Tab-separated table of C-alpha atoms and ligand atoms in Angstrom:
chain	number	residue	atom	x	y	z
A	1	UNK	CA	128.858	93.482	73.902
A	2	UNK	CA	126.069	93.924	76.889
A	3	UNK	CA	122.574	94.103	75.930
A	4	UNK	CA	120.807	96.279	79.264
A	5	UNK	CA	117.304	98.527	79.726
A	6	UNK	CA	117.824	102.211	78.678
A	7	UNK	CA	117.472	104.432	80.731
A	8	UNK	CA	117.197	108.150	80.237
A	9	UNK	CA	120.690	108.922	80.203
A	10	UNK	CA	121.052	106.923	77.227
A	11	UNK	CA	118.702	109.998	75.134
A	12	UNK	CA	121.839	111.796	73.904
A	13	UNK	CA	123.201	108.868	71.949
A	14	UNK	CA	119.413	107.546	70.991
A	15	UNK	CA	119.320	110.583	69.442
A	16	UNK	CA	122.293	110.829	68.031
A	17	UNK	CA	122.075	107.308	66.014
A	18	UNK	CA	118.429	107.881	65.240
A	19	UNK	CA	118.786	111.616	63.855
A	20	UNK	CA	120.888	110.633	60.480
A	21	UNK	CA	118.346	107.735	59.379
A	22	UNK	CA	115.209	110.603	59.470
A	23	UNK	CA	117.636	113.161	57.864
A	24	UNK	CA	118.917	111.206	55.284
A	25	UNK	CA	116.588	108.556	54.178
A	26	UNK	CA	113.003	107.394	54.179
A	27	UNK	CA	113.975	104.581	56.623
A	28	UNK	CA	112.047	106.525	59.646
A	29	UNK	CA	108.853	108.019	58.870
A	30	UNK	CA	109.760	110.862	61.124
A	31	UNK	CA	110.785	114.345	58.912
A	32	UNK	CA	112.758	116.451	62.037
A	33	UNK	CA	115.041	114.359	64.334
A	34	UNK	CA	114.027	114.221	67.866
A	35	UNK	CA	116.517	115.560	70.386
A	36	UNK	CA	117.298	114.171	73.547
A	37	UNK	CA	114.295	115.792	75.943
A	38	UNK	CA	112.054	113.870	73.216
A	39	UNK	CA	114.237	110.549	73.129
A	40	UNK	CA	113.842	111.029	77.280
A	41	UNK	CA	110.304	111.326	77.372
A	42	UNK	CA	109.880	108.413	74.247
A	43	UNK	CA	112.716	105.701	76.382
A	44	UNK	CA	110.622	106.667	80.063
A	45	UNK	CA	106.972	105.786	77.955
A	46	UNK	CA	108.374	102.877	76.496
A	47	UNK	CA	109.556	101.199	79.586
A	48	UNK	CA	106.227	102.192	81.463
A	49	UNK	CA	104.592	99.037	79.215
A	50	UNK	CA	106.974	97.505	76.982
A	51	UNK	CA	111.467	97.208	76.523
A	52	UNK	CA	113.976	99.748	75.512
A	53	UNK	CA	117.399	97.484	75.005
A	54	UNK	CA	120.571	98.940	74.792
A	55	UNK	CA	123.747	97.471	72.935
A	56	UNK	CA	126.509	98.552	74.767
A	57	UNK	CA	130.525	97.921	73.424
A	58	UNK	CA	132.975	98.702	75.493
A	59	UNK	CA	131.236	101.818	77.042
A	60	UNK	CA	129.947	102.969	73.562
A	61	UNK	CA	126.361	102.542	72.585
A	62	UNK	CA	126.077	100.615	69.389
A	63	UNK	CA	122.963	100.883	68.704
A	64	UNK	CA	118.941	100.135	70.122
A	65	UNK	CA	115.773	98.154	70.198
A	66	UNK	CA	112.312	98.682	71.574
A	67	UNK	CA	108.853	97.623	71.656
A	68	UNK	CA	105.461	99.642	71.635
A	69	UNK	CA	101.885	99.846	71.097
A	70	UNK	CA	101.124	98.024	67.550
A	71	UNK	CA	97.013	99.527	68.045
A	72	UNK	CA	95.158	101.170	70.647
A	73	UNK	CA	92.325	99.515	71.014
A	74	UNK	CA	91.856	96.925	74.278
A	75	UNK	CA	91.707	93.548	72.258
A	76	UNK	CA	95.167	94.831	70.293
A	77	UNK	CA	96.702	94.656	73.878
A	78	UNK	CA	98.668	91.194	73.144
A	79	UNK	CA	100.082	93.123	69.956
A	80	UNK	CA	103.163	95.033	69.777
A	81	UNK	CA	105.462	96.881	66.790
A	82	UNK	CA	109.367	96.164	66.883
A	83	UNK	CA	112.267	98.780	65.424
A	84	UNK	CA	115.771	99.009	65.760
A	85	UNK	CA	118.443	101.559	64.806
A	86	UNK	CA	122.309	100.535	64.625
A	87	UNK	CA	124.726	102.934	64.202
A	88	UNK	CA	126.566	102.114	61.090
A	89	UNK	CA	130.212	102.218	62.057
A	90	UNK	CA	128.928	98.656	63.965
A	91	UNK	CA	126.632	97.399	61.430
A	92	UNK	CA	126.958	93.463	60.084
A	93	UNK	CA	128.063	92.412	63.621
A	94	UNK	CA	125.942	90.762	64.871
A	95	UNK	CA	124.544	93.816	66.980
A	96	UNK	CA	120.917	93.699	65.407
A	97	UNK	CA	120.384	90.062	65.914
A	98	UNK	CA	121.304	90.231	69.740
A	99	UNK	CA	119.265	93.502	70.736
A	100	UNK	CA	116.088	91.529	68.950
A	101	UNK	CA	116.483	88.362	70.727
A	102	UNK	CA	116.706	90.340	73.751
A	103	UNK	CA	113.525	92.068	72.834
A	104	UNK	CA	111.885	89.698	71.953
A	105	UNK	CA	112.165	87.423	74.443
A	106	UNK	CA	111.423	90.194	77.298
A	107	UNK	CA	108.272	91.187	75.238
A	108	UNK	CA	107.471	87.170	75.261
A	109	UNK	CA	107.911	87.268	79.285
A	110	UNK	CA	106.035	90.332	79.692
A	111	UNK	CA	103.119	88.428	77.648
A	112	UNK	CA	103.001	89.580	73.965
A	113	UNK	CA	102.102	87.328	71.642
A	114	UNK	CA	102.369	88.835	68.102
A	115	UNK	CA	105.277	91.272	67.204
A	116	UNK	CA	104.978	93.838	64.354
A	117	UNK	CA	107.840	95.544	61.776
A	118	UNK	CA	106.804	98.052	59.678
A	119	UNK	CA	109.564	98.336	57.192
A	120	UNK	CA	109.649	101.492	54.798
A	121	UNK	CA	111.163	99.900	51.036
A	122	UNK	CA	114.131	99.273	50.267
A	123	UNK	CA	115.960	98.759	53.234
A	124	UNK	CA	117.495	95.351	52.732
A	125	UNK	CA	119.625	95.223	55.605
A	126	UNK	CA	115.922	95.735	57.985
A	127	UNK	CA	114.094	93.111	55.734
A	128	UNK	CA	117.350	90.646	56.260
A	129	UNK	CA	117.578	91.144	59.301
A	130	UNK	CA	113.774	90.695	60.225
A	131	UNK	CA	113.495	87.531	58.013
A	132	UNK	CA	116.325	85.929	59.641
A	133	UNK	CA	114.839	85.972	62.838
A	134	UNK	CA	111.669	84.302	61.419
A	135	UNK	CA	109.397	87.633	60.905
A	136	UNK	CA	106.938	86.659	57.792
A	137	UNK	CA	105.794	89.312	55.509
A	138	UNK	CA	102.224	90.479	55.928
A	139	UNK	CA	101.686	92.570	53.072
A	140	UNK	CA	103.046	96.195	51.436
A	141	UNK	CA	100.988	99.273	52.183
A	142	UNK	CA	101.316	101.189	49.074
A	143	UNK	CA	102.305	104.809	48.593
A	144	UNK	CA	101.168	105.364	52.466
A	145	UNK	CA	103.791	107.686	53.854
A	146	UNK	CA	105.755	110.569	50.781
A	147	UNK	CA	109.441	111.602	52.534
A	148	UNK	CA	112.759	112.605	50.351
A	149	UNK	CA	110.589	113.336	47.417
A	150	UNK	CA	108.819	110.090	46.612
A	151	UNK	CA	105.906	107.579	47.567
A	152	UNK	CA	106.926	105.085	49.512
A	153	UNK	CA	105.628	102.092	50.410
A	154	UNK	CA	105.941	99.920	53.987
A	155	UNK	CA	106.388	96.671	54.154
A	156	UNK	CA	104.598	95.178	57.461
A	157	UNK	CA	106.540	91.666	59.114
A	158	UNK	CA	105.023	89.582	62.118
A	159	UNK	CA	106.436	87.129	64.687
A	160	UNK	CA	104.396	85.040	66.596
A	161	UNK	CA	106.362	85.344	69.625
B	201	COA	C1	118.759	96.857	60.022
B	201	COA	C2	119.874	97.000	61.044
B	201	COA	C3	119.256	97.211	62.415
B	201	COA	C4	120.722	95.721	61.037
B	201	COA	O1	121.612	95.774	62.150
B	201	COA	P1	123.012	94.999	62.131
B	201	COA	O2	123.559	95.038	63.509
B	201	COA	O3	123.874	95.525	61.057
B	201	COA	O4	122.525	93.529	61.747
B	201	COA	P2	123.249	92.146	62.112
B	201	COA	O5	124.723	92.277	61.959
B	201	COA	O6	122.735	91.677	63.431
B	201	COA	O7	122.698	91.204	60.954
B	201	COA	C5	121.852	90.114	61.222
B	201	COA	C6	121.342	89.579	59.899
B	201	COA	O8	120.535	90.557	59.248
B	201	COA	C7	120.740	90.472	57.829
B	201	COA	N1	121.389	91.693	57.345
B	201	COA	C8	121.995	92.663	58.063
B	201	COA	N2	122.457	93.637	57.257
B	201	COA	C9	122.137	93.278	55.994
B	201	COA	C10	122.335	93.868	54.735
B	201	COA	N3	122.975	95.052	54.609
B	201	COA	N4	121.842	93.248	53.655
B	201	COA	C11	121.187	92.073	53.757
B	201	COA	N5	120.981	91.447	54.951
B	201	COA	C12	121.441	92.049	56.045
B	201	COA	C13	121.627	89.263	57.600
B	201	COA	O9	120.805	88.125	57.515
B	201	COA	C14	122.412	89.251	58.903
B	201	COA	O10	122.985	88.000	59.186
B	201	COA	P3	124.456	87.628	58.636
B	201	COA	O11	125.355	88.813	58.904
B	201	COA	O12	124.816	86.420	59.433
B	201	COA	O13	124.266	87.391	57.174
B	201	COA	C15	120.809	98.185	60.712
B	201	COA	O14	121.272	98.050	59.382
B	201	COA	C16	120.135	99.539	60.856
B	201	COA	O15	120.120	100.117	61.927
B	201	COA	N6	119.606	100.041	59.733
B	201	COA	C17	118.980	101.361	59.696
B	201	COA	C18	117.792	101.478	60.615
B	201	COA	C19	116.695	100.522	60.228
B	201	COA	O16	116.446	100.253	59.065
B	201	COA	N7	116.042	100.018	61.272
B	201	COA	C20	114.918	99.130	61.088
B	201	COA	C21	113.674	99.925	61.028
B	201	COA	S1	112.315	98.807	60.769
């Protein structure tokens, strides 16, 4: 496996992994997948400020991690959110673990200090993963986002990076 920047060209596959998670499940917060102009323009932001990692097997992306924004505001600057999608024919490999200790040691380099996971519940595969790499829970925002038919609540993880 190579972890290496996105770049644009990577949008079709982005897409591809990322549109069954907001289809099917509450996991994204997103209700219409984005296609691959959107994933473009999202992967060319992202690597204007913060990382866009790629796991690459054998020619075939796995799956991807990147960092933005956690708040707008000027003293939030040091602050950034986390996520991570895996396709699931690769998942329990190890592939999540590597892409965030990529991540998170470029975001450390580039100067973050405080990374953020917002986690919608249940997803115990995210909250495994996150807690294995040292992420503490924050709190749960209740009921603050209704997809597939429900409430659902967000659990919110830090790492002092
Ligand atoms: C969460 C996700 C990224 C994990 O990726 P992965 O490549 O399968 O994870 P890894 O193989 O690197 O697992 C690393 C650790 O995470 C935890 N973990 C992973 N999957 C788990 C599961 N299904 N249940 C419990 N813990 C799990 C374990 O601690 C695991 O270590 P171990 O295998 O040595 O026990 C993947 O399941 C995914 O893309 N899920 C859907 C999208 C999503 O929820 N993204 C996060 C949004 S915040």
């Amino acid at each position: 496996m190579q972890i290496r920047p996105a770049t644009v060209a990577d949008a079709g596959r982005c897409a591809e992994i990322y549109a069954p998670f907001v289809t099917n499940s509450w996991v994204s917060f997103e209700l219409d997948p984005p296609n691959q102009a959107e994933i473009g323009r999202r992967i060319e932001q992202v690597l204007s400020s913060h990382d866009w990692l790629i796991a690459d097997i054998d020619g075939e992306i796995a799956g991807y991690a990147y960092g933005s924004p956690h708040r707008t505001r000027e003293a939030y600057q040091s602050s950034c959110d986390v996520a991570l999608y895996v396709d699931p024919k690769f998942s329990r490999r190890g592939i999540g673990r590597s892409l965030y200790g990529s991540l998170l040691s470029s975001l450390k380099e580039r100067g973050f200090h405080s990374a953020f996971a917002g986690i919608a519940l249940p997803n115990e595969a995210s909250l495994g993963l996150h807690q294995s790499i040292g992420f503490a829970s924050v709190g749960i925002y209740r009921e603050v986002g209704w997809k597939m038919g429900a409430w659902r609540d967000v659990q919110w993880l830090q790492l002092l990076l």
